[in-house]
Tab-separated table of C-alpha atoms in Angstrom:
chain	number	residue	atom	x	y	z
E	1	MET	CA	107.582	128.139	170.739
E	2	PHE	CA	104.317	126.930	171.519
E	3	GLY	CA	103.621	130.532	172.325
E	4	LYS	CA	104.270	131.396	168.644
E	5	ARG	CA	102.302	128.885	167.085
E	6	LYS	CA	99.283	129.527	169.333
E	7	ALA	CA	99.499	133.166	168.348
E	8	LYS	CA	99.478	132.562	164.821
E	9	ALA	CA	96.567	130.448	165.261
E	10	SER	CA	94.642	132.805	167.053
E	11	SER	CA	95.496	135.243	164.442
E	12	ALA	CA	94.363	133.299	161.617
E	13	LYS	CA	91.335	132.694	163.659
E	14	GLY	CA	90.785	136.349	163.965
E	15	SER	CA	91.320	136.859	160.314
E	16	LYS	CA	88.606	134.424	159.313
E	17	LYS	CA	86.098	136.423	161.767
E	18	GLY	CA	87.226	139.692	159.882
E	19	ARG	CA	86.803	138.128	156.570
E	20	LYS	CA	83.358	136.792	157.890
E	21	ALA	CA	82.331	140.130	159.255
E	22	ALA	CA	82.962	141.861	156.412
E	23	ASN	CA	81.090	139.945	154.371
E	24	GLU	CA	78.168	140.285	156.826
E	25	ALA	CA	78.488	144.111	156.998
E	26	ARG	CA	75.255	146.517	156.556
E	27	THR	CA	74.975	149.731	155.093
E	28	CYS	CA	72.763	152.069	156.778
E	29	VAL	CA	70.149	153.478	154.431
E	30	PHE	CA	69.945	156.880	156.048
E	31	CYS	CA	73.515	157.860	156.370
E	32	GLY	CA	75.660	155.482	154.296
E	33	GLU	CA	77.584	154.567	156.987
E	34	GLU	CA	78.675	150.601	156.984
E	35	VAL	CA	78.408	148.888	160.065
E	36	ALA	CA	80.455	145.633	160.578
E	37	ASP	CA	78.444	144.389	163.760
E	38	PRO	CA	75.791	142.177	162.386
E	39	SER	CA	73.925	142.053	165.849
E	40	ALA	CA	73.388	145.937	165.756
E	41	VAL	CA	70.296	147.381	165.873
E	42	TYR	CA	70.871	151.433	165.349
E	43	CYS	CA	73.309	152.894	163.298
E	44	PRO	CA	76.281	154.064	165.468
E	45	ALA	CA	76.842	157.284	163.222
E	46	CYS	CA	73.054	158.636	162.835
E	47	GLY	CA	71.172	156.543	165.216
E	48	ALA	CA	68.719	155.501	162.840
E	49	VAL	CA	67.061	151.711	163.011
E	50	MET	CA	69.384	149.466	160.546
E	51	PRO	CA	67.628	147.124	158.646
E	52	LYS	CA	67.513	143.247	159.425
E	53	PRO	CA	70.028	140.908	157.807
E	54	GLU	CA	68.636	139.027	154.917
E	55	ALA	CA	68.493	135.301	155.491
E	56	PRO	CA	70.202	133.327	153.211
E	57	LYS	CA	67.708	131.266	150.527
E	58	GLU	CA	67.742	127.913	151.427
E	59	GLU	CA	67.027	125.673	148.096
E	60	PRO	CA	65.895	122.195	148.362
E	61	GLU	CA	68.000	119.298	147.911
E	62	ASP	CA	65.991	118.211	144.697
E	63	ALA	CA	65.843	121.720	143.113
E	64	GLU	CA	66.789	122.084	139.465
E	65	ARG	CA	69.939	123.057	138.476
E	66	CYS	CA	70.973	124.776	135.130
E	67	PRO	CA	73.197	122.234	133.289
E	68	LYS	CA	75.223	125.004	132.096
E	69	CYS	CA	75.991	127.403	134.904
E	70	GLY	CA	74.510	125.447	137.767
E	71	ALA	CA	72.414	127.952	139.094
E	72	PHE	CA	69.142	127.253	140.630
E	73	ILE	CA	66.060	127.598	138.462
E	74	ASP	CA	62.477	127.109	138.985
E	75	GLU	CA	60.670	123.790	137.663
E	76	GLY	CA	59.424	124.355	133.817
E	77	ALA	CA	61.553	127.767	133.402
E	78	PRO	CA	62.405	127.624	129.743
E	79	PHE	CA	65.366	129.863	130.460
E	80	CYS	CA	68.189	130.250	133.317
E	81	PRO	CA	67.962	133.636	135.096
E	82	ALA	CA	71.676	133.368	135.852
E	83	CYS	CA	73.193	133.025	132.111
E	84	GLY	CA	70.322	132.966	130.102
E	85	CYS	CA	70.753	129.829	128.178
E	86	ASN	CA	67.845	127.628	126.861
E	87	VAL	CA	67.745	124.902	129.365
E	88	ALA	CA	66.102	122.492	127.136
E	89	VAL	CA	68.961	122.917	124.344
E	90	ALA	CA	71.741	122.878	127.252
E	91	LYS	CA	70.340	119.652	128.570
E	92	LYS	CA	71.023	117.788	125.237
E	93	GLN	CA	74.108	119.258	124.859
E	94	ALA	CA	75.021	117.918	128.256
E	95	GLU	CA	73.786	114.677	127.395
E	96	ARG	CA	75.677	114.346	124.274
E	97	ALA	CA	78.831	115.232	125.755
E	98	ALA	CA	78.600	112.575	128.786
E	99	ALA	CA	80.182	109.567	128.020
E	100	PRO	CA	78.107	106.445	127.569
E	101	LYS	CA	78.287	104.170	131.051
E	102	ARG	CA	79.060	100.617	130.121
E	103	LYS	CA	77.981	97.867	132.383
E	104	LYS	CA	80.510	96.383	135.109
E	105	LYS	CA	80.547	92.992	133.052
E	106	VAL	CA	81.331	94.535	129.512
E	107	ASP	CA	83.908	96.430	131.021
E	108	LYS	CA	85.769	92.961	132.662
E	109	GLU	CA	85.247	91.509	129.679
E	110	LEU	CA	86.765	94.223	127.826
E	111	LYS	CA	89.705	94.128	130.001
E	112	ARG	CA	90.164	90.573	129.829
E	113	ILE	CA	90.243	90.615	125.938
E	114	ALA	CA	91.858	93.813	125.065
E	115	GLY	CA	92.956	95.432	127.857
E	116	GLU	CA	92.937	99.276	127.219
E	117	GLN	CA	92.652	98.642	123.219
E	118	ALA	CA	88.839	98.324	123.607
E	119	VAL	CA	86.611	100.378	121.105
E	120	LEU	CA	83.524	101.605	121.531
E	121	CYS	CA	81.419	100.738	118.299
E	122	THR	CA	78.801	103.677	117.158
E	123	ASN	CA	79.707	105.360	113.897
E	124	ASP	CA	82.534	103.439	112.904
E	125	LEU	CA	80.886	99.916	112.660
E	126	ALA	CA	77.375	101.088	111.928
E	127	GLY	CA	78.136	103.333	109.049
E	128	PHE	CA	75.703	106.105	109.611
E	129	GLU	CA	74.917	109.064	111.379
E	130	LEU	CA	71.062	109.148	111.110
E	131	MET	CA	68.459	106.579	109.690
E	132	TYR	CA	65.355	107.903	109.113
E	133	GLU	CA	62.133	105.862	108.954
E	134	ASP	CA	61.473	106.081	105.123
E	135	GLY	CA	65.237	104.670	104.508
E	136	LEU	CA	67.099	107.757	103.804
E	137	ALA	CA	70.019	107.395	105.803
E	138	GLU	CA	72.837	110.088	106.255
E	139	SER	CA	76.128	108.189	106.223
E	140	VAL	CA	78.180	111.403	107.160
E	141	GLU	CA	77.199	115.213	107.030
E	142	GLY	CA	76.145	116.159	103.623
E	143	THR	CA	76.293	112.485	102.266
E	144	PHE	CA	72.933	110.826	101.852
E	145	SER	CA	72.012	106.940	100.725
E	146	ARG	CA	69.204	105.082	99.728
E	147	THR	CA	69.407	100.967	99.243
E	148	LEU	CA	67.735	98.420	97.131
E	149	GLU	CA	67.429	94.799	97.665
E	150	LEU	CA	67.835	93.022	94.172
E	151	THR	CA	66.316	89.496	93.166
E	152	ASP	CA	68.764	86.915	91.782
E	153	VAL	CA	69.881	86.762	88.014
E	154	SER	CA	70.116	83.517	85.948
E	155	TYR	CA	73.137	84.336	84.570
E	156	GLU	CA	74.739	81.097	85.045
E	157	ASN	CA	72.469	78.598	83.492
E	158	GLU	CA	71.644	80.779	80.536
E	159	ARG	CA	73.447	80.464	77.021
E	160	GLU	CA	76.749	82.524	75.750
E	161	ASP	CA	74.776	85.258	73.896
E	162	GLN	CA	72.376	85.527	76.801
E	163	GLN	CA	75.252	85.938	79.484
E	164	ASP	CA	76.559	88.605	77.007
E	165	ALA	CA	73.296	90.327	76.973
E	166	ILE	CA	72.767	90.395	80.488
E	167	PHE	CA	76.744	91.561	80.759
E	168	ASP	CA	75.851	94.532	78.385
E	169	LYS	CA	72.879	95.032	80.404
E	170	LEU	CA	75.064	95.552	83.943
E	171	CYS	CA	77.740	97.453	81.967
E	172	SER	CA	74.783	100.005	81.208
E	173	LEU	CA	73.730	99.720	84.810
E	174	HIS	CA	77.336	101.037	85.829
E	175	HIS	CA	76.967	103.929	83.385
E	176	PHE	CA	73.729	105.314	84.520
E	177	PHE	CA	75.699	106.633	87.835
E	178	GLN	CA	77.521	109.581	87.323
E	179	SER	CA	80.324	111.473	89.709
E	180	PRO	CA	79.995	112.542	92.240
E	181	GLU	CA	77.497	109.599	93.055
E	182	CYS	CA	78.793	106.666	94.412
E	183	TYR	CA	77.303	102.958	94.498
E	184	GLN	CA	77.958	99.814	96.417
E	185	LEU	CA	77.116	96.428	95.388
E	186	ASN	CA	76.567	93.948	98.359
E	187	LEU	CA	76.361	90.225	98.330
E	188	VAL	CA	75.193	88.805	101.646
E	189	ASN	CA	75.184	85.392	102.989
E	190	VAL	CA	73.191	85.332	106.392
E	191	PRO	CA	72.719	82.221	108.431
E	192	ARG	CA	69.475	81.178	109.248
E	193	THR	CA	68.871	78.385	112.055
E	194	THR	CA	66.148	76.120	110.081
E	195	ARG	CA	63.061	75.273	112.131
E	196	ARG	CA	61.645	72.645	110.282
E	197	VAL	CA	62.330	69.400	111.457
E	198	GLU	CA	60.887	65.806	111.526
E	199	ARG	CA	59.774	63.216	113.632
E	200	TYR	CA	60.088	59.745	112.318
E	201	LEU	CA	58.763	57.367	114.555
E	202	PRO	CA	54.825	57.111	114.782
E	203	GLU	CA	53.962	58.477	118.613
E	204	THR	CA	51.331	55.640	119.028
E	205	GLY	CA	51.000	52.324	120.810
E	206	ALA	CA	52.748	50.503	123.324
E	207	ASN	CA	56.229	52.138	122.231
E	208	LYS	CA	54.689	55.674	122.391
E	209	ASP	CA	56.793	56.793	125.140
E	210	MET	CA	59.999	55.310	123.490
E	211	ALA	CA	59.332	56.759	120.457
E	212	VAL	CA	58.580	60.156	121.647
E	213	SER	CA	62.113	60.250	123.290
E	214	TYR	CA	63.479	59.167	120.208
E	215	ASN	CA	61.901	62.033	118.318
E	216	ASP	CA	62.678	64.492	120.829
E	217	LEU	CA	66.283	63.398	120.588
E	218	ILE	CA	66.524	63.687	116.654
E	219	GLU	CA	64.736	66.733	116.523
E	220	GLN	CA	67.495	68.240	119.412
E	221	LYS	CA	70.071	67.218	117.125
E	222	GLN	CA	68.315	68.699	113.642
E	223	ARG	CA	68.014	72.080	115.776
E	224	GLU	CA	71.770	72.171	116.383
E	225	GLY	CA	73.507	71.193	113.324
E	226	ARG	CA	70.870	72.698	110.763
E	227	VAL	CA	72.049	76.143	109.548
E	228	GLU	CA	71.325	77.294	106.379
E	229	PHE	CA	72.355	80.356	104.605
E	230	GLU	CA	69.965	83.061	102.931
E	231	ARG	CA	71.746	84.932	100.095
E	232	ARG	CA	70.547	88.546	99.552
E	233	ASN	CA	71.720	91.064	97.250
E	234	PHE	CA	71.668	95.115	97.803
E	235	LEU	CA	72.442	98.218	95.761
E	236	THR	CA	73.332	101.130	97.580
E	237	PHE	CA	73.835	104.615	96.187
E	238	SER	CA	74.514	107.924	97.840
E	239	VAL	CA	74.921	111.842	96.476
E	240	PRO	CA	76.114	114.749	98.351
E	241	ALA	CA	73.283	117.522	99.354
E	242	ALA	CA	73.040	120.041	101.787
E	243	SER	CA	69.721	118.584	103.181
E	244	ALA	CA	67.834	115.767	103.614
E	245	GLU	CA	65.080	117.105	101.608
E	246	GLN	CA	67.271	117.861	98.619
E	247	ALA	CA	69.062	114.710	98.632
E	248	ALA	CA	65.630	112.595	98.761
E	249	VAL	CA	64.889	114.303	95.248
E	250	ARG	CA	67.983	113.209	93.605
E	251	LEU	CA	67.761	109.876	95.219
E	252	ARG	CA	64.312	109.380	94.207
E	253	ALA	CA	65.485	109.779	90.530
E	254	LEU	CA	68.275	107.277	91.269
E	255	ARG	CA	66.086	104.822	92.358
E	256	GLU	CA	63.573	104.967	89.309
E	257	GLY	CA	66.434	104.881	86.961
E	258	ALA	CA	68.246	101.862	88.904
E	259	THR	CA	64.940	100.093	89.314
E	260	ALA	CA	64.234	100.392	85.475
E	261	GLN	CA	67.931	99.069	84.364
E	262	LEU	CA	67.771	96.319	86.609
E	263	ALA	CA	64.394	95.163	85.251
E	264	HIS	CA	66.005	95.353	81.689
E	265	MET	CA	68.124	91.940	83.292
E	266	GLU	CA	64.981	90.764	84.866
E	267	SER	CA	66.018	91.489	88.596
E	268	ARG	CA	63.231	93.166	90.785
E	269	ALA	CA	64.525	96.076	93.124
E	270	THR	CA	62.569	96.503	96.114
E	271	PRO	CA	63.506	99.824	98.682
E	272	LEU	CA	64.174	99.017	101.780
E	273	ASP	CA	62.985	101.367	104.696
E	274	GLY	CA	64.656	102.614	107.929
E	275	LEU	CA	63.603	99.712	109.740
E	276	GLU	CA	64.709	97.168	107.259
E	277	ARG	CA	68.109	98.534	106.752
E	278	ALA	CA	68.760	98.750	110.487
E	279	SER	CA	68.056	95.265	110.766
E	280	LEU	CA	70.288	94.101	108.412
E	281	ILE	CA	72.894	95.901	109.833
E	282	HIS	CA	72.126	94.513	112.987
E	283	ASP	CA	72.266	90.699	111.756
E	284	LEU	CA	75.574	91.428	110.307
E	285	LEU	CA	77.164	93.257	113.372
E	286	VAL	CA	75.463	91.668	116.454
E	287	GLY	CA	74.140	88.711	115.126
E	288	PRO	CA	70.627	86.844	113.227
E	289	GLY	CA	69.634	85.662	116.148
E	290	LYS	CA	69.910	88.376	118.787
E	291	LEU	CA	67.038	90.489	119.758
E	292	PHE	CA	66.288	93.667	117.869
E	293	THR	CA	64.052	96.146	119.164
E	294	LEU	CA	63.811	99.059	117.206
E	295	ASP	CA	60.627	100.881	117.016
E	296	TYR	CA	60.160	104.217	115.286
E	297	ASP	CA	57.069	105.083	117.233
E	298	LYS	CA	59.180	104.537	120.709
E	299	LEU	CA	62.383	105.896	119.772
E	300	ALA	CA	61.847	109.278	121.218
E	301	LYS	CA	60.476	108.089	124.464
E	302	THR	CA	63.672	105.589	125.399
E	303	LYS	CA	67.072	106.326	126.540
E	304	LYS	CA	68.591	105.338	123.169
E	305	THR	CA	68.714	108.403	121.006
E	306	HIS	CA	69.867	106.897	117.815
E	307	VAL	CA	69.279	104.029	115.533
E	308	ARG	CA	72.917	103.072	115.655
E	309	ASP	CA	72.447	102.355	119.268
E	310	TYR	CA	70.639	99.445	118.250
E	311	VAL	CA	72.378	97.714	115.429
E	312	ALA	CA	76.108	98.566	116.796
E	313	PRO	CA	77.567	95.833	119.580
E	314	ALA	CA	78.360	96.825	122.615
E	315	TRP	CA	82.253	96.723	122.092
E	316	ALA	CA	84.883	95.568	119.389
E	317	VAL	CA	88.818	95.204	119.492
E	318	TYR	CA	91.332	94.481	117.052
E	319	PRO	CA	93.808	91.554	118.103
E	320	PRO	CA	97.259	92.483	118.823
E	321	GLU	CA	98.843	91.580	115.988
E	322	GLU	CA	96.165	93.082	113.873
E	323	ARG	CA	95.938	96.699	115.244
E	324	THR	CA	97.899	98.279	112.489
E	325	LEU	CA	96.330	96.435	109.459
E	326	ARG	CA	93.014	96.131	111.185
E	327	ARG	CA	91.942	92.690	109.154
E	328	THR	CA	90.209	91.109	111.796
E	329	LEU	CA	87.861	92.721	114.591
E	330	GLN	CA	86.212	90.623	117.295
E	331	MET	CA	82.922	91.592	118.639
E	332	PRO	CA	80.759	89.654	121.604
E	333	GLY	CA	80.312	86.217	119.995
E	334	ILE	CA	81.743	87.144	116.514
E	335	PHE	CA	85.051	87.009	114.809
E	336	ALA	CA	85.453	89.028	111.547
E	337	LYS	CA	88.141	88.738	108.827
E	338	THR	CA	88.472	91.818	106.112
E	339	LEU	CA	89.792	90.588	102.520
E	340	HIS	CA	90.870	93.400	100.372
E	341	ILE	CA	91.091	93.010	96.685
E	342	LYS	CA	93.306	95.862	95.385
E	343	ASP	CA	93.795	94.270	92.257
E	344	PHE	CA	93.060	91.280	89.735
E	345	GLY	CA	94.402	90.055	86.675
E	346	SER	CA	92.515	90.492	83.410
E	347	ASP	CA	91.714	86.925	83.001
E	348	LEU	CA	90.094	86.577	86.056
E	349	GLN	CA	86.673	84.601	85.290
E	350	ASP	CA	82.859	85.826	85.746
E	351	SER	CA	82.456	82.859	88.057
E	352	ALA	CA	85.191	83.894	90.779
E	353	LEU	CA	82.868	85.729	92.755
E	354	ARG	CA	79.957	82.645	92.412
E	355	GLN	CA	82.479	80.421	93.860
E	356	ILE	CA	83.687	82.507	96.713
E	357	ARG	CA	79.775	83.195	97.702
E	358	ARG	CA	79.286	79.329	97.744
E	359	LEU	CA	81.359	78.756	100.699
E	360	PRO	CA	79.178	78.075	103.604
E	361	VAL	CA	80.292	81.148	105.922
E	362	PRO	CA	78.953	84.152	106.883
E	363	MET	CA	80.082	86.866	104.553
E	364	ASN	CA	79.515	90.497	102.862
E	365	ILE	CA	81.078	90.699	99.480
E	366	SER	CA	81.122	94.595	98.677
E	367	LEU	CA	82.118	95.940	95.811
E	368	LEU	CA	82.434	99.879	95.828
E	369	PHE	CA	82.283	102.064	92.794
E	370	GLN	CA	83.167	105.977	92.625
E	371	PRO	CA	82.413	107.100	88.774
E	372	GLN	CA	84.497	109.638	87.326
E	373	LYS	CA	84.437	112.355	85.207
E	374	LYS	CA	84.852	111.369	81.222
E	375	SER	CA	87.143	114.689	80.922
E	376	LYS	CA	89.117	113.611	84.078
E	377	MET	CA	89.427	110.074	82.849
E	378	VAL	CA	90.477	111.029	79.152
E	379	GLN	CA	93.224	113.400	80.592
E	380	THR	CA	94.485	110.525	83.030
E	381	VAL	CA	94.803	108.070	79.684
E	382	ARG	CA	96.567	111.010	77.800
E	383	GLN	CA	98.743	111.198	80.484
E	384	ASN	CA	99.564	107.390	80.939
E	385	ILE	CA	100.043	107.348	76.967
E	386	ASP	CA	102.494	110.418	77.380
E	387	VAL	CA	104.396	108.560	79.992
E	388	THR	CA	104.726	105.264	78.038
E	389	GLN	CA	105.968	107.166	74.736
E	390	ALA	CA	108.810	108.840	76.559
E	391	GLU	CA	109.794	105.709	78.346
E	392	MET	CA	110.081	104.025	74.474
E	393	GLN	CA	111.729	107.027	73.435
E	394	ASP	CA	114.411	106.899	76.149
E	395	TYR	CA	114.816	103.104	75.347
E	396	ALA	CA	115.546	103.855	71.699
E	397	GLN	CA	117.996	106.427	72.506
E	398	ALA	CA	119.647	104.235	75.034
E	399	VAL	CA	119.957	101.363	72.593
E	400	GLY	CA	121.036	103.471	69.867
E	401	LYS	CA	124.232	104.762	71.739
E	402	SER	CA	125.002	101.232	72.804
E	403	GLY	CA	124.636	100.311	68.606
E	404	GLY	CA	121.520	98.168	68.647
E	405	ASP	CA	118.728	98.374	66.817
E	406	PRO	CA	116.039	100.792	68.408
E	407	THR	CA	113.153	99.023	66.411
E	408	LEU	CA	113.268	96.174	68.467
E	409	LEU	CA	111.079	95.773	71.610
E	410	PRO	CA	112.975	94.317	74.675
E	411	PRO	CA	111.591	90.394	75.357
E	412	ARG	CA	109.358	90.027	78.632
E	413	ASP	CA	111.704	87.503	80.196
E	414	GLY	CA	114.631	89.607	79.923
E	415	GLY	CA	116.574	87.008	77.493
E	416	GLN	CA	116.870	87.384	73.734
E	417	GLY	CA	113.605	87.461	71.731
E	418	ASP	CA	112.765	85.470	68.532
E	419	GLY	CA	115.327	86.483	66.062
E	420	GLY	CA	117.010	89.350	68.058
E	421	PRO	CA	120.814	89.970	68.151
């Protein structure tokens, strides 16, 4: 039994030698005979001198390889000699395909909070793909936007006739935008820690040391509990376009028209550049007290290749009970709650949003408008009228068959109407 195993082992060893010899076989340049012996100096068929076997080319350990096929390439070569790909383009594609590496502390915290439900935040929370230095942003492919910051309008303190006039001008602003343009009003409350403190006791005389200690204690308490909210208003409008250049022309016209409409309401509009827009998003997602290091002049020289890498938090998770509706979001040091007003009654007063905004909490009230074509809206209204008339006819026929009076409308509460049967 052991003899058979030995024979098999020797046979396998011999086959490996045979494959190695076959791989190292040389061909005589004079007669074409293949010589399997790598150490042969003369051809056994014609006696000619055999060429020396070529030594394998040894590449240095730090030699550059093609990011696409893995072949060795010369330093600084623009193209790969093996597959012919552009080395620079292939490197960028490989970097984008590689998953971002997170720190071990972040991974440990994510595992503790949400297990496998953690989400890396890039486009979803940042809300844009590209942010140009002049303030032009590409939210999704083919859709571009700009943002204006608006000053407050003294609507609440005006007379009733002045309030009606402001409301009419606001309606004119809504009518200014046409389909397929979209626009969004954002009323933002951003917390700001007040650095203005007061030192009450004079720090002179014999009790100077005690006065300094007391003032330091009061100053510390003031800094801890003194948080004010900065209320800012924004108007963002977007258009579909094939390129950024085409979108810039259309957005410039919208900016000029919207600025003129807002000036009628005595509200001054200031366009935001890319750094200001990114800083605002950073304050909402990461926090106003966190370090913001975006610099467009140094953007190409850093590891972060997109503006959204500077504004998005490291991670975000939905609590287990909110993973379906996603109304609550947890980020590093921030818990966010989303309330969606789907519908409201016609008796909603204009002071409703003001009362909500007066709450001493950080918030972002977002009002999104999508203008529709007039012909489409007229068609929708006509369809609703037709449906209502059909329901009324069905009701009249049903009442007539039961012997009632079809001219009487049914009461709202389901009971008997005034003077009804």
